[in-house]
Coordinates of C-alpha atoms in Angstrom, one line a residue:
Chain A
X1 CA 33.3 31.2 5.4
X2 CA 33.8 28.0 7.2
X3 CA 30.3 25.4 6.8
X4 CA 30.4 23.0 8.6
X5 CA 29.1 19.7 7.2
X6 CA 27.7 16.5 9.4
X7 CA 25.5 15.1 5.8
X8 CA 26.9 12.1 4.8
X9 CA 27.4 12.7 1.0
X10 CA 28.5 10.4 -1.9
X11 CA 31.7 11.9 -4.1
X12 CA 29.2 13.5 -6.8
X13 CA 27.2 15.1 -3.8
X14 CA 30.5 15.9 -2.2
X15 CA 31.2 17.6 -5.2
X16 CA 28.8 19.0 -6.5
X17 CA 28.3 20.9 -3.5
X18 CA 32.4 22.1 -3.7
X19 CA 31.2 23.6 -6.5
X20 CA 28.3 25.2 -6.3
X21 CA 29.7 27.6 -3.4
X22 CA 33.4 27.9 -4.1
X23 CA 34.3 31.0 -2.0
X24 CA 33.3 29.1 0.6
X25 CA 35.3 26.5 3.0
X26 CA 33.3 23.6 3.9
X27 CA 34.5 20.4 6.8
X28 CA 33.5 17.5 5.8
X29 CA 32.5 16.0 9.2
X30 CA 29.6 12.6 8.6
X31 CA 31.0 10.9 11.7
X32 CA 30.1 13.5 14.9
X33 CA 31.2 12.0 17.9
X34 CA 33.4 9.3 16.4
X35 CA 35.6 11.7 15.3
X36 CA 37.8 13.5 16.4
X37 CA 38.1 16.2 15.4
X38 CA 34.7 17.6 14.2
X39 CA 33.8 18.9 18.1
X40 CA 36.9 21.6 17.4
X41 CA 35.3 22.4 13.7
X42 CA 32.5 22.8 14.6
X43 CA 34.2 26.2 16.8
X44 CA 35.0 27.8 13.6
X45 CA 32.0 27.4 11.4
X46 CA 29.0 30.2 11.2
X47 CA 27.2 27.8 9.2
X48 CA 25.6 24.4 9.7
X49 CA 24.5 22.3 7.5
X50 CA 23.1 18.5 8.8
X51 CA 21.9 17.5 12.5
X52 CA 25.4 18.3 14.9
X53 CA 25.0 17.6 18.7
X54 CA 22.7 19.7 21.1
X55 CA 25.3 20.5 23.4
X56 CA 27.9 21.9 20.5
X57 CA 25.8 24.8 19.6
X58 CA 24.9 25.9 22.0
X59 CA 28.6 26.5 23.1
X60 CA 29.5 27.0 19.3
X61 CA 31.5 31.2 19.5
X62 CA 31.1 31.9 15.7
X63 CA 28.1 29.8 14.9
X64 CA 25.0 32.1 13.1
X65 CA 23.1 29.5 11.1
X66 CA 21.6 26.0 11.0
X67 CA 20.1 24.3 8.5
X68 CA 19.3 21.0 10.0
X69 CA 18.8 17.3 7.9
X70 CA 15.6 16.5 9.2
X71 CA 11.9 18.1 9.9
X72 CA 12.2 16.9 13.0
X73 CA 14.2 19.3 15.5
X74 CA 13.3 17.3 19.0
X75 CA 16.8 17.5 20.0
X76 CA 17.3 21.1 20.2
X77 CA 14.3 21.9 21.9
X78 CA 16.1 21.6 25.1
X79 CA 18.5 24.2 24.9
X80 CA 17.8 27.9 26.1
X81 CA 16.4 29.1 22.7
X82 CA 15.2 32.6 24.5
X83 CA 19.3 33.2 24.8
X84 CA 20.8 31.8 21.7
X85 CA 18.5 32.8 19.5
X86 CA 18.9 36.4 19.2
X87 CA 22.7 35.1 17.3
X88 CA 21.7 31.5 15.9
X89 CA 18.9 31.1 13.4
X90 CA 17.7 26.8 12.5
X91 CA 15.9 26.1 9.4
X92 CA 15.0 23.1 8.8
X93 CA 12.9 20.5 5.8
X94 CA 9.3 21.3 7.0
X95 CA 7.3 20.0 4.2
X96 CA 10.7 18.6 2.4
X97 CA 9.3 14.5 3.3
X98 CA 5.1 15.1 3.1
X99 CA 5.0 12.7 -0.5
X100 CA 7.2 9.6 0.8
X101 CA 6.2 9.6 4.1
X102 CA 1.8 10.2 3.5
X103 CA 3.2 7.5 0.7
X104 CA 4.2 5.0 3.5
X105 CA 1.2 5.6 5.6
X106 CA -1.2 4.3 2.8
X107 CA 1.0 1.4 2.0
X108 CA 1.4 0.6 5.7
X109 CA -1.8 0.9 5.6
X110 CA -2.9 -1.1 2.8
X111 CA -0.5 -3.3 3.6
X112 CA -2.1 -4.2 7.0
X113 CA -6.0 -4.5 4.9
X114 CA -5.0 -5.8 2.2
X115 CA -2.4 -9.3 4.0
X116 CA 0.8 -7.9 2.0
X117 CA 2.6 -9.0 4.9
X118 CA 1.7 -12.1 5.4
X119 CA 1.4 -13.0 2.0
X120 CA 5.1 -12.1 2.3
X121 CA 6.1 -14.1 4.2
X122 CA 4.5 -17.2 3.1
X123 CA 6.0 -16.6 -0.2
X124 CA 9.1 -16.9 1.5
X125 CA 8.1 -20.2 2.6
X126 CA 6.8 -21.3 -0.6
X127 CA 2.9 -21.9 1.2
X128 CA 0.6 -21.1 -1.1
X129 CA -2.8 -20.8 1.2
X130 CA -5.5 -18.7 -1.3
X131 CA -8.7 -18.6 -0.6
X132 CA -8.0 -19.2 3.2
X133 CA -7.2 -15.6 3.9
X134 CA -9.7 -14.1 2.0
X135 CA -12.0 -13.9 4.7
X136 CA -9.1 -12.2 7.2
X137 CA -8.5 -9.1 4.6
X138 CA -10.8 -5.7 4.7
X139 CA -11.2 -2.5 2.7
X140 CA -10.1 1.1 3.6
X141 CA -13.1 2.3 1.9
X142 CA -15.7 4.1 4.2
X143 CA -12.8 3.6 7.5
X144 CA -13.3 6.0 10.4
X145 CA -9.9 7.7 10.1
X146 CA -7.9 10.1 13.2
X147 CA -5.5 11.7 12.0
X148 CA -3.1 13.1 14.9
X149 CA -1.3 16.4 13.4
X150 CA -1.8 18.1 11.2
X151 CA 1.0 19.8 9.3
X152 CA 2.2 19.3 5.6
X153 CA 2.3 14.6 6.5
X154 CA -1.1 14.5 7.7
X155 CA -3.2 17.0 5.1
X156 CA -1.2 15.3 2.2
X157 CA -1.9 11.1 3.5
X158 CA -6.1 13.1 3.8
X159 CA -5.2 14.3 0.2
X160 CA -4.5 10.7 -0.5
X161 CA -7.2 9.2 1.2
X162 CA -10.2 11.0 -0.5
X163 CA -11.3 8.6 -2.9
X164 CA -11.5 6.2 -0.5
X165 CA -14.0 8.3 1.2
X166 CA -13.0 7.8 4.5
X167 CA -14.5 9.2 7.6
X168 CA -12.2 11.9 8.8
X169 CA -11.3 13.4 11.8
X170 CA -8.5 15.5 12.5
X171 CA -6.5 16.7 15.7
X172 CA -4.0 19.7 15.4
X173 CA -1.6 21.3 18.5
X174 CA -5.1 22.5 20.4
X175 CA -5.9 19.0 21.1
X176 CA -8.9 18.2 24.0
X177 CA -8.2 14.8 25.5
X178 CA -12.5 14.1 26.0
X179 CA -12.7 14.9 22.1
X180 CA -9.4 12.7 21.6
X181 CA -10.9 10.1 23.1
X182 CA -14.3 9.7 21.9
X183 CA -12.7 10.1 18.3
X184 CA -10.5 7.1 19.1
X185 CA -13.0 5.3 20.8
X186 CA -14.8 4.7 17.5
X187 CA -11.1 5.3 15.0
X188 CA -10.6 2.3 12.5
X189 CA -6.9 3.8 11.8
X190 CA -5.3 6.4 13.8
X191 CA -2.1 7.8 12.3
X192 CA 0.1 9.8 14.3
X193 CA 2.2 12.7 12.3
X194 CA 3.7 15.1 15.3
X195 CA 7.3 16.2 16.2
X196 CA 9.1 15.7 19.1
X197 CA 8.3 18.4 21.7
X198 CA 7.1 19.1 25.3
X199 CA 4.1 18.9 24.8
X200 CA 3.7 15.6 22.4
X201 CA 6.3 13.2 24.4
X202 CA 4.2 10.8 26.0
X203 CA 0.9 12.0 24.8
X204 CA 0.1 8.3 23.5
X205 CA -0.1 6.9 27.6
X206 CA -1.0 3.5 29.0
X207 CA -4.6 5.4 28.9
X208 CA -4.7 7.3 25.8
X209 CA -3.6 3.7 24.1
X210 CA -6.6 2.2 25.8
X211 CA -9.3 4.9 24.7
X212 CA -8.8 3.5 20.8
X213 CA -11.3 1.0 19.8
X214 CA -10.8 -2.4 19.0
X215 CA -9.4 -4.4 15.8
X216 CA -8.3 -0.5 15.1
X217 CA -4.6 0.5 13.6
X218 CA -2.3 1.8 14.4
X219 CA 0.5 4.7 12.6
X220 CA 3.5 6.2 14.3
X221 CA 5.4 8.4 11.7
X222 CA 6.0 11.3 13.8
X223 CA 8.1 11.0 16.7
X224 CA 8.9 7.6 18.8
X225 CA 8.8 9.8 21.7
X226 CA 5.0 10.7 22.0
X227 CA 3.6 6.5 22.7
X228 CA 4.6 4.6 25.2
X229 CA 6.5 1.6 24.2
X230 CA 5.3 -0.8 26.3
X231 CA 1.3 -0.2 26.3
X232 CA 1.8 -0.1 22.5
X233 CA 3.3 -3.2 22.7
X234 CA 0.7 -5.1 25.6
X235 CA -2.3 -3.4 22.9
X236 CA -1.0 -5.0 20.5
X237 CA -0.3 -8.4 22.3
X238 CA -3.8 -8.5 23.5
X239 CA -5.3 -8.6 20.3
X240 CA -6.7 -5.0 21.2
X241 CA -5.1 -3.3 18.1
X242 CA -6.0 -5.5 15.8
X243 CA -2.1 -4.2 13.9
X244 CA 0.8 -1.3 13.9
X245 CA 2.9 0.7 11.6
X246 CA 6.1 2.1 13.0
X247 CA 8.4 4.3 11.0
X248 CA 10.1 5.6 14.5
X249 CA 10.8 4.6 17.8
X250 CA 12.5 5.7 21.1
X251 CA 15.1 4.4 20.2
X252 CA 17.0 3.8 16.6
X253 CA 18.4 1.4 15.5
X254 CA 16.0 -0.4 17.4
X255 CA 17.8 -2.6 20.3
X256 CA 17.6 -6.4 19.3
X257 CA 15.8 -7.1 22.8
X258 CA 13.0 -4.6 22.0
X259 CA 9.5 -5.8 22.3
X260 CA 9.1 -4.6 18.8
X261 CA 10.6 -7.2 16.8
X262 CA 8.3 -9.6 17.8
X263 CA 5.2 -7.9 18.4
X264 CA 1.8 -9.3 16.3
X265 CA 0.8 -7.3 13.4
X266 CA 3.5 -4.5 13.9
X267 CA 5.6 -3.7 10.9
X268 CA 8.5 -1.7 12.0
X269 CA 9.0 1.0 8.5
X270 CA 12.7 1.8 10.6
X271 CA 12.5 6.1 9.6
X272 CA 12.5 5.0 6.1
X273 CA 9.2 6.9 5.3
X274 CA 10.6 10.2 3.8
X275 CA 13.5 7.7 1.8
X276 CA 14.1 8.3 -2.1
X277 CA 16.0 7.5 -4.8
X278 CA 16.6 11.7 -5.1
X279 CA 16.4 12.7 -1.2
X280 CA 20.3 14.0 -0.4
X281 CA 20.6 16.0 -3.7
X282 CA 17.2 17.2 -2.9
X283 CA 18.9 18.4 0.9
X284 CA 21.4 19.8 -1.0
X285 CA 18.8 21.4 -3.5
X286 CA 17.5 23.1 -0.7
X287 CA 20.9 24.3 1.9
X288 CA 21.9 25.9 -1.8
X289 CA 18.8 27.7 -1.7
X290 CA 18.4 28.7 1.3
X291 CA 22.4 29.7 1.2
X292 CA 21.4 32.2 -1.8
X293 CA 18.8 33.6 0.4
X294 CA 21.5 34.2 3.0
X295 CA 23.8 36.1 1.2
X296 CA 21.1 38.5 -0.5
X297 CA 19.8 39.3 3.4
X298 CA 17.0 37.5 2.6
X299 CA 14.0 35.3 5.7
X300 CA 14.9 31.6 5.2
X301 CA 12.6 29.3 4.5
X302 CA 11.4 26.8 7.2
X303 CA 13.2 28.5 10.3
X304 CA 11.9 27.1 13.2
X305 CA 10.7 29.2 16.0
X306 CA 11.1 27.8 19.2
X307 CA 9.7 30.3 20.8
X308 CA 6.2 28.8 19.4
X309 CA 7.5 25.8 19.4
X310 CA 7.8 25.1 15.4
Chain B
X1 CA -37.4 -26.4 -7.5
X2 CA -33.9 -28.3 -6.9
X3 CA -30.8 -25.5 -6.9
X4 CA -26.9 -26.8 -6.6
X5 CA -25.1 -25.1 -4.6
X6 CA -21.3 -25.6 -5.4
X7 CA -19.6 -22.7 -3.4
X8 CA -18.0 -23.4 0.0
X9 CA -20.4 -21.9 2.9
X10 CA -20.0 -21.5 7.0
X11 CA -23.2 -23.6 8.9
X12 CA -24.6 -19.5 9.6
X13 CA -24.6 -19.8 6.1
X14 CA -25.8 -22.3 5.0
X15 CA -29.2 -21.5 7.2
X16 CA -29.4 -18.4 5.8
X17 CA -29.5 -19.2 2.1
X18 CA -32.2 -21.9 3.5
X19 CA -34.3 -19.9 5.2
X20 CA -34.5 -17.1 2.7
X21 CA -35.5 -19.8 -0.2
X22 CA -37.8 -22.5 1.9
X23 CA -39.5 -23.6 -1.0
X24 CA -36.7 -24.8 -3.0
X25 CA -34.6 -27.5 -2.3
X26 CA -30.8 -26.9 -1.9
X27 CA -28.6 -29.1 -2.8
X28 CA -24.8 -28.6 -1.3
X29 CA -21.7 -29.7 -3.0
X30 CA -18.9 -27.7 -2.4
X31 CA -15.8 -30.4 -3.1
X32 CA -17.3 -31.1 -6.5
X33 CA -14.8 -33.4 -8.7
X34 CA -13.6 -35.2 -4.9
X35 CA -17.4 -35.2 -4.4
X36 CA -19.4 -38.5 -5.8
X37 CA -22.6 -38.0 -5.4
X38 CA -22.0 -34.4 -6.8
X39 CA -22.5 -34.9 -10.8
X40 CA -25.4 -37.1 -10.2
X41 CA -27.2 -34.3 -8.5
X42 CA -26.1 -31.2 -10.8
X43 CA -28.4 -33.1 -13.0
X44 CA -31.6 -32.9 -11.3
X45 CA -30.6 -29.3 -11.2
X46 CA -32.6 -25.2 -13.2
X47 CA -30.1 -23.5 -11.0
X48 CA -26.3 -23.0 -10.3
X49 CA -24.8 -21.6 -7.8
X50 CA -21.3 -21.5 -7.7
X51 CA -18.5 -22.0 -10.2
X52 CA -19.2 -25.8 -11.4
X53 CA -16.7 -28.1 -13.9
X54 CA -17.7 -26.8 -17.9
X55 CA -18.4 -30.0 -18.8
X56 CA -21.1 -30.1 -16.3
X57 CA -22.9 -27.5 -17.9
X58 CA -23.1 -28.5 -21.3
X59 CA -24.9 -31.9 -20.6
X60 CA -26.8 -31.0 -17.7
X61 CA -30.6 -31.8 -19.1
X62 CA -32.5 -29.5 -16.9
X63 CA -30.1 -26.7 -16.0
X64 CA -31.6 -23.5 -16.9
X65 CA -28.8 -20.3 -15.0
X66 CA -25.9 -20.5 -13.5
X67 CA -24.8 -18.2 -10.2
X68 CA -21.0 -18.0 -10.7
X69 CA -19.6 -17.2 -7.3
X70 CA -16.7 -14.9 -10.1
X71 CA -16.0 -12.1 -12.6
X72 CA -13.9 -14.3 -14.6
X73 CA -15.7 -17.2 -16.5
X74 CA -12.7 -17.9 -18.9
X75 CA -13.5 -21.7 -18.1
X76 CA -16.7 -21.4 -20.3
X77 CA -15.5 -19.3 -22.8
X78 CA -14.7 -22.8 -24.9
X79 CA -18.5 -24.6 -24.6
X80 CA -21.0 -24.2 -27.7
X81 CA -23.0 -20.9 -26.4
X82 CA -24.1 -20.5 -29.4
X83 CA -26.5 -23.6 -28.8
X84 CA -26.5 -24.1 -24.5
X85 CA -27.6 -20.1 -24.9
X86 CA -31.2 -21.2 -25.8
X87 CA -31.3 -23.2 -22.5
X88 CA -29.1 -21.9 -20.0
X89 CA -28.4 -18.1 -18.5
X90 CA -25.0 -17.6 -16.9
X91 CA -24.2 -14.7 -14.7
X92 CA -21.0 -13.5 -12.9
X93 CA -20.1 -11.1 -10.5
X94 CA -18.7 -8.3 -13.1
X95 CA -18.2 -5.2 -10.4
X96 CA -18.1 -7.2 -7.3
X97 CA -14.3 -7.3 -6.6
X98 CA -13.9 -4.0 -8.1
X99 CA -13.0 -1.9 -4.4
X100 CA -10.9 -4.9 -3.2
X101 CA -9.4 -5.6 -6.2
X102 CA -8.5 -2.1 -6.9
X103 CA -7.5 -1.2 -2.8
X104 CA -5.2 -5.2 -3.5
X105 CA -3.1 -3.5 -6.6
X106 CA -2.7 -0.3 -5.1
X107 CA -1.5 -1.9 -1.8
X108 CA 1.0 -3.6 -3.8
X109 CA 2.2 -1.0 -6.3
X110 CA 3.3 1.2 -2.8
X111 CA 4.6 -1.9 -1.0
X112 CA 6.9 -1.9 -4.0
X113 CA 7.3 1.9 -4.3
X114 CA 8.1 2.3 -0.3
X115 CA 9.8 -0.9 0.4
X116 CA 7.5 -3.0 2.5
X117 CA 8.4 -6.1 1.6
X118 CA 11.6 -5.9 2.2
X119 CA 11.4 -3.9 5.5
X120 CA 8.7 -7.6 6.5
X121 CA 11.9 -9.5 5.8
X122 CA 14.1 -7.8 7.3
X123 CA 12.4 -7.6 10.5
X124 CA 11.3 -11.5 10.8
X125 CA 15.0 -11.7 10.8
X126 CA 15.1 -8.5 13.4
X127 CA 18.1 -7.1 11.1
X128 CA 18.3 -3.2 11.1
X129 CA 19.1 -1.1 8.1
X130 CA 16.9 2.0 8.0
X131 CA 19.0 5.1 6.2
X132 CA 20.7 2.0 4.1
X133 CA 17.2 1.8 2.5
X134 CA 16.4 4.8 1.9
X135 CA 17.5 5.8 -1.3
X136 CA 16.2 2.5 -2.9
X137 CA 12.5 4.3 -2.2
X138 CA 10.4 5.5 -5.3
X139 CA 7.2 7.9 -4.7
X140 CA 4.3 6.4 -7.1
X141 CA 3.3 10.8 -7.4
X142 CA 3.6 11.3 -11.4
X143 CA 3.8 8.5 -12.4
X144 CA 3.9 7.2 -15.8
X145 CA 0.8 4.2 -15.6
X146 CA -0.6 1.8 -18.3
X147 CA -4.0 0.4 -17.5
X148 CA -4.7 -3.0 -19.5
X149 CA -8.2 -3.0 -19.0
X150 CA -11.0 -1.0 -19.1
X151 CA -13.7 -2.7 -16.7
X152 CA -14.9 -1.6 -13.2
X153 CA -11.5 -2.8 -11.2
X154 CA -9.4 -0.4 -13.9
X155 CA -11.7 2.2 -13.4
X156 CA -11.9 1.8 -9.4
X157 CA -7.6 2.0 -9.3
X158 CA -7.6 5.2 -11.5
X159 CA -10.0 7.2 -9.2
X160 CA -7.2 5.9 -5.8
X161 CA -4.2 7.4 -8.2
X162 CA -5.9 10.3 -8.6
X163 CA -4.1 12.5 -6.1
X164 CA -0.9 10.6 -6.6
X165 CA -1.2 13.0 -10.0
X166 CA -0.5 10.1 -12.5
X167 CA 0.1 10.0 -15.7
X168 CA -2.4 7.7 -16.9
X169 CA -2.8 5.8 -20.7
X170 CA -5.9 3.3 -20.6
X171 CA -6.4 0.5 -23.0
X172 CA -9.6 -1.9 -23.6
X173 CA -10.7 -4.0 -26.2
X174 CA -9.8 -2.1 -29.3
X175 CA -6.2 -2.0 -28.0
X176 CA -3.5 -2.0 -31.1
X177 CA -0.3 -2.8 -30.5
X178 CA 2.0 -0.5 -31.7
X179 CA 0.1 2.5 -29.7
X180 CA 0.3 -0.1 -27.0
X181 CA 3.9 -0.7 -27.6
X182 CA 4.5 2.8 -27.3
X183 CA 2.9 3.3 -24.2
X184 CA 4.9 0.4 -22.2
X185 CA 7.9 1.8 -23.3
X186 CA 7.2 4.5 -21.4
X187 CA 5.4 3.1 -18.3
X188 CA 6.7 2.9 -14.5
X189 CA 3.6 0.8 -13.6
X190 CA 2.0 -1.9 -16.0
X191 CA -1.8 -2.8 -14.4
X192 CA -3.3 -5.2 -16.3
X193 CA -7.5 -6.5 -15.4
X194 CA -8.3 -8.4 -18.0
X195 CA -10.5 -11.5 -17.9
X196 CA -9.5 -14.5 -19.4
X197 CA -11.0 -14.6 -22.8
X198 CA -9.5 -16.2 -26.2
X199 CA -9.0 -12.6 -27.2
X200 CA -6.6 -11.8 -24.2
X201 CA -4.8 -15.6 -24.0
X202 CA -1.3 -14.8 -24.6
X203 CA -0.9 -11.1 -25.3
X204 CA 2.1 -10.1 -22.5
X205 CA 3.8 -12.7 -24.9
X206 CA 7.4 -12.4 -24.9
X207 CA 7.9 -9.3 -27.1
X208 CA 5.2 -7.3 -25.4
X209 CA 6.6 -7.8 -22.5
X210 CA 9.9 -7.5 -23.9
X211 CA 8.7 -3.4 -25.0
X212 CA 8.8 -2.8 -21.5
X213 CA 10.4 0.5 -20.2
X214 CA 13.5 -1.2 -18.5
X215 CA 13.0 -0.7 -14.5
X216 CA 8.9 -1.0 -14.3
X217 CA 6.3 -3.1 -12.5
X218 CA 4.1 -5.1 -13.4
X219 CA 1.0 -6.1 -12.2
X220 CA -1.5 -8.6 -13.2
X221 CA -4.7 -8.9 -11.3
X222 CA -6.9 -10.4 -13.8
X223 CA -5.7 -13.7 -15.4
X224 CA -2.9 -15.4 -15.6
X225 CA -3.8 -16.5 -18.8
X226 CA -2.9 -12.9 -20.2
X227 CA 1.0 -14.2 -19.6
X228 CA 3.5 -15.5 -21.0
X229 CA 4.7 -16.8 -17.4
X230 CA 8.2 -17.6 -18.1
X231 CA 8.9 -14.3 -19.9
X232 CA 7.9 -12.7 -17.4
X233 CA 10.0 -14.4 -15.2
X234 CA 13.2 -13.7 -17.2
X235 CA 12.0 -10.4 -17.4
X236 CA 12.0 -10.0 -13.7
X237 CA 15.6 -12.6 -13.5
X238 CA 17.8 -10.4 -15.4
X239 CA 16.3 -6.7 -14.3
X240 CA 14.2 -5.7 -17.1
X241 CA 11.2 -5.7 -14.8
X242 CA 11.7 -4.3 -11.6
X243 CA 9.1 -5.8 -9.9
X244 CA 5.9 -7.9 -10.4
X245 CA 2.5 -7.8 -8.0
X246 CA 1.1 -11.3 -9.3
X247 CA -2.6 -11.8 -7.8
X248 CA -3.4 -14.6 -10.8
X249 CA -1.2 -17.4 -11.4
X250 CA -2.5 -20.1 -15.0
X251 CA -2.0 -22.4 -12.1
X252 CA -3.9 -22.3 -9.1
X253 CA -2.9 -22.9 -6.1
X254 CA 0.8 -22.0 -7.6
X255 CA 2.9 -25.7 -8.8
X256 CA 5.9 -26.2 -6.0
X257 CA 8.3 -25.7 -7.9
X258 CA 6.9 -22.8 -10.5
X259 CA 9.5 -19.8 -11.1
X260 CA 7.5 -17.4 -9.7
X261 CA 8.2 -18.7 -5.9
X262 CA 11.6 -17.3 -6.0
X263 CA 11.3 -14.2 -8.2
X264 CA 13.5 -11.1 -7.2
X265 CA 11.0 -8.8 -6.2
X266 CA 7.8 -10.5 -7.3
X267 CA 5.0 -10.2 -5.1
X268 CA 2.3 -13.6 -5.6
X269 CA -1.3 -12.7 -3.5
X270 CA -2.5 -15.7 -4.1
X271 CA -5.5 -14.6 -5.6
X272 CA -7.1 -12.9 -2.2
X273 CA -7.5 -9.1 -4.4
X274 CA -10.9 -9.5 -4.4
X275 CA -11.3 -11.0 -0.9
X276 CA -12.6 -9.0 2.4
X277 CA -14.3 -10.2 5.6
X278 CA -18.2 -10.2 4.2
X279 CA -17.3 -11.6 0.9
X280 CA -19.2 -14.8 1.0
X281 CA -22.5 -12.7 2.5
X282 CA -22.3 -10.5 -0.5
X283 CA -21.8 -13.2 -2.1
X284 CA -25.2 -14.4 -0.9
X285 CA -27.2 -11.0 -0.8
X286 CA -25.9 -10.6 -4.8
X287 CA -27.5 -14.6 -5.8
X288 CA -31.4 -13.9 -3.6
X289 CA -31.2 -11.0 -5.3
X290 CA -31.0 -12.0 -8.1
X291 CA -33.0 -15.1 -8.0
X292 CA -35.9 -12.8 -7.0
X293 CA -36.0 -11.1 -10.7
X294 CA -36.1 -14.0 -12.0
X295 CA -38.8 -15.1 -9.6
X296 CA -40.3 -12.1 -10.7
X297 CA -39.6 -12.4 -14.4
X298 CA -37.4 -9.3 -14.4
X299 CA -33.9 -9.7 -16.4
X300 CA -31.3 -10.7 -14.7
X301 CA -28.4 -8.3 -13.1
X302 CA -25.1 -9.6 -14.8
X303 CA -25.8 -11.8 -17.9
X304 CA -22.5 -13.3 -19.5
X305 CA -23.0 -13.1 -23.3
X306 CA -20.6 -15.3 -24.8
X307 CA -21.3 -14.2 -28.1
X308 CA -20.1 -10.6 -27.9
X309 CA -17.2 -12.1 -24.7
X310 CA -18.6 -9.8 -22.1

């Protein structure tokens, strides 16, 4: 069987995968578009490990399974899954990143509340402000929080927040605008962790951002398509929002002239939220476990249902 | 009665204190040493609110109560309390800062684990590294932690760490060197929150710092006198320790030529750990409540016992 591998691996990880699948023919093409042979190679493969271009999946004649290396699958939602799902199954890594992402979210919030970015910048300039900074700091204890998204990540965020005795309101798939606006108008912190999908694109438009309480902190670790980036930048520049922690942007890497680079009190975490030292090895573990299930004709873990949008 | 006030107040806070104590004569001298009239003024006072010079307390003829504006009282431990305690009582703010300090400690740890200082520096240079950073990040979940100090702050730290399911070992007043060294040799994170006292000075000497596990993160939010600063700097420069979060230093402000400014992976939080927007107002609340107790001849809260060293 031919397996198309478009995930970036070290030589150790490459040989680990090869040793684990000695009877399979692994075709490594991590560079995708910039690799002229990749397009032809995928057409001969039954399985993909990694995130190929969406159009390649649609046209691939023998493909039957794609194991994504991400939770997000927004780039594939526009394919004709009504037709495609009869022959191709897609699995993602839902839940895989909830611990590191939730920890990055809390890191970003506490950094903002306890002045860490400011302190780090002062240190770079060997400047000691000390006592002058103390009145600018806040405590998270008892804060009003809106969680937008009820998936694994925000569930873990809620667990990490428990000792802080925050007042938390969560909004899932069936959120209603009046209730959400009401909650946002009282929120000290808004934490968004929803995937890209037709129903989440542009939800945080100028109007909804405008309804957030003055002085709030806005956190987005889902997908950049959720928000109107210009409206968020304006809310920070006008001091309507006291800060933002942004892991995901519509374009990544962020273009050099993007307003976010210089937005006051905006921390860009550069889509590192899910990162850990053993991330790729754990992805290989996950793929191999699903591969074994496939060989035993068992249901694969974390199958994406494009009809339901999850 | 004359009350010497050497805490920095806004004009609103000054008038709030005056209105709350209409029958008392308040003498405001926040500048202390650089205020030529301060030394004479304190000699006429029965009460001090704030942290005066230690020598002034020893010589002050009518003084009977000092309400410190800090938890720390290390600068007063060398006074002759055996004699002094018959006429002067000192109260501190023990417990007052445990929430903000514990939150700053967790902020510092998570910032280190999730790369926040690095991300903030990259952003200042409009540099996007993204995926390259992910393998450098760690999760706090399940980490081995040594808490040195069993007071209010570390108790709150332990509560905040609960959802991370860390393995925590705590050491209080009766710590033994072999047990501590053994714990340090396995610790991912060492968190120190002990006050300055004859028994804590220099405890983390070159030898004890040398016994900490390679790659650990060292956190000190107690007092700078606990550690050999040169040995800590070397441990960071040699990559024995992966990082440090340092709120307290022997000298504050830190001298411009101090090694800590440029130590790799050391974050200086500039003794802001206890800071909150309402800090001074809460200090005034605490002083006024203790003043009322004194007027009613009730025991004062948070009396410092220099014989026991707590």
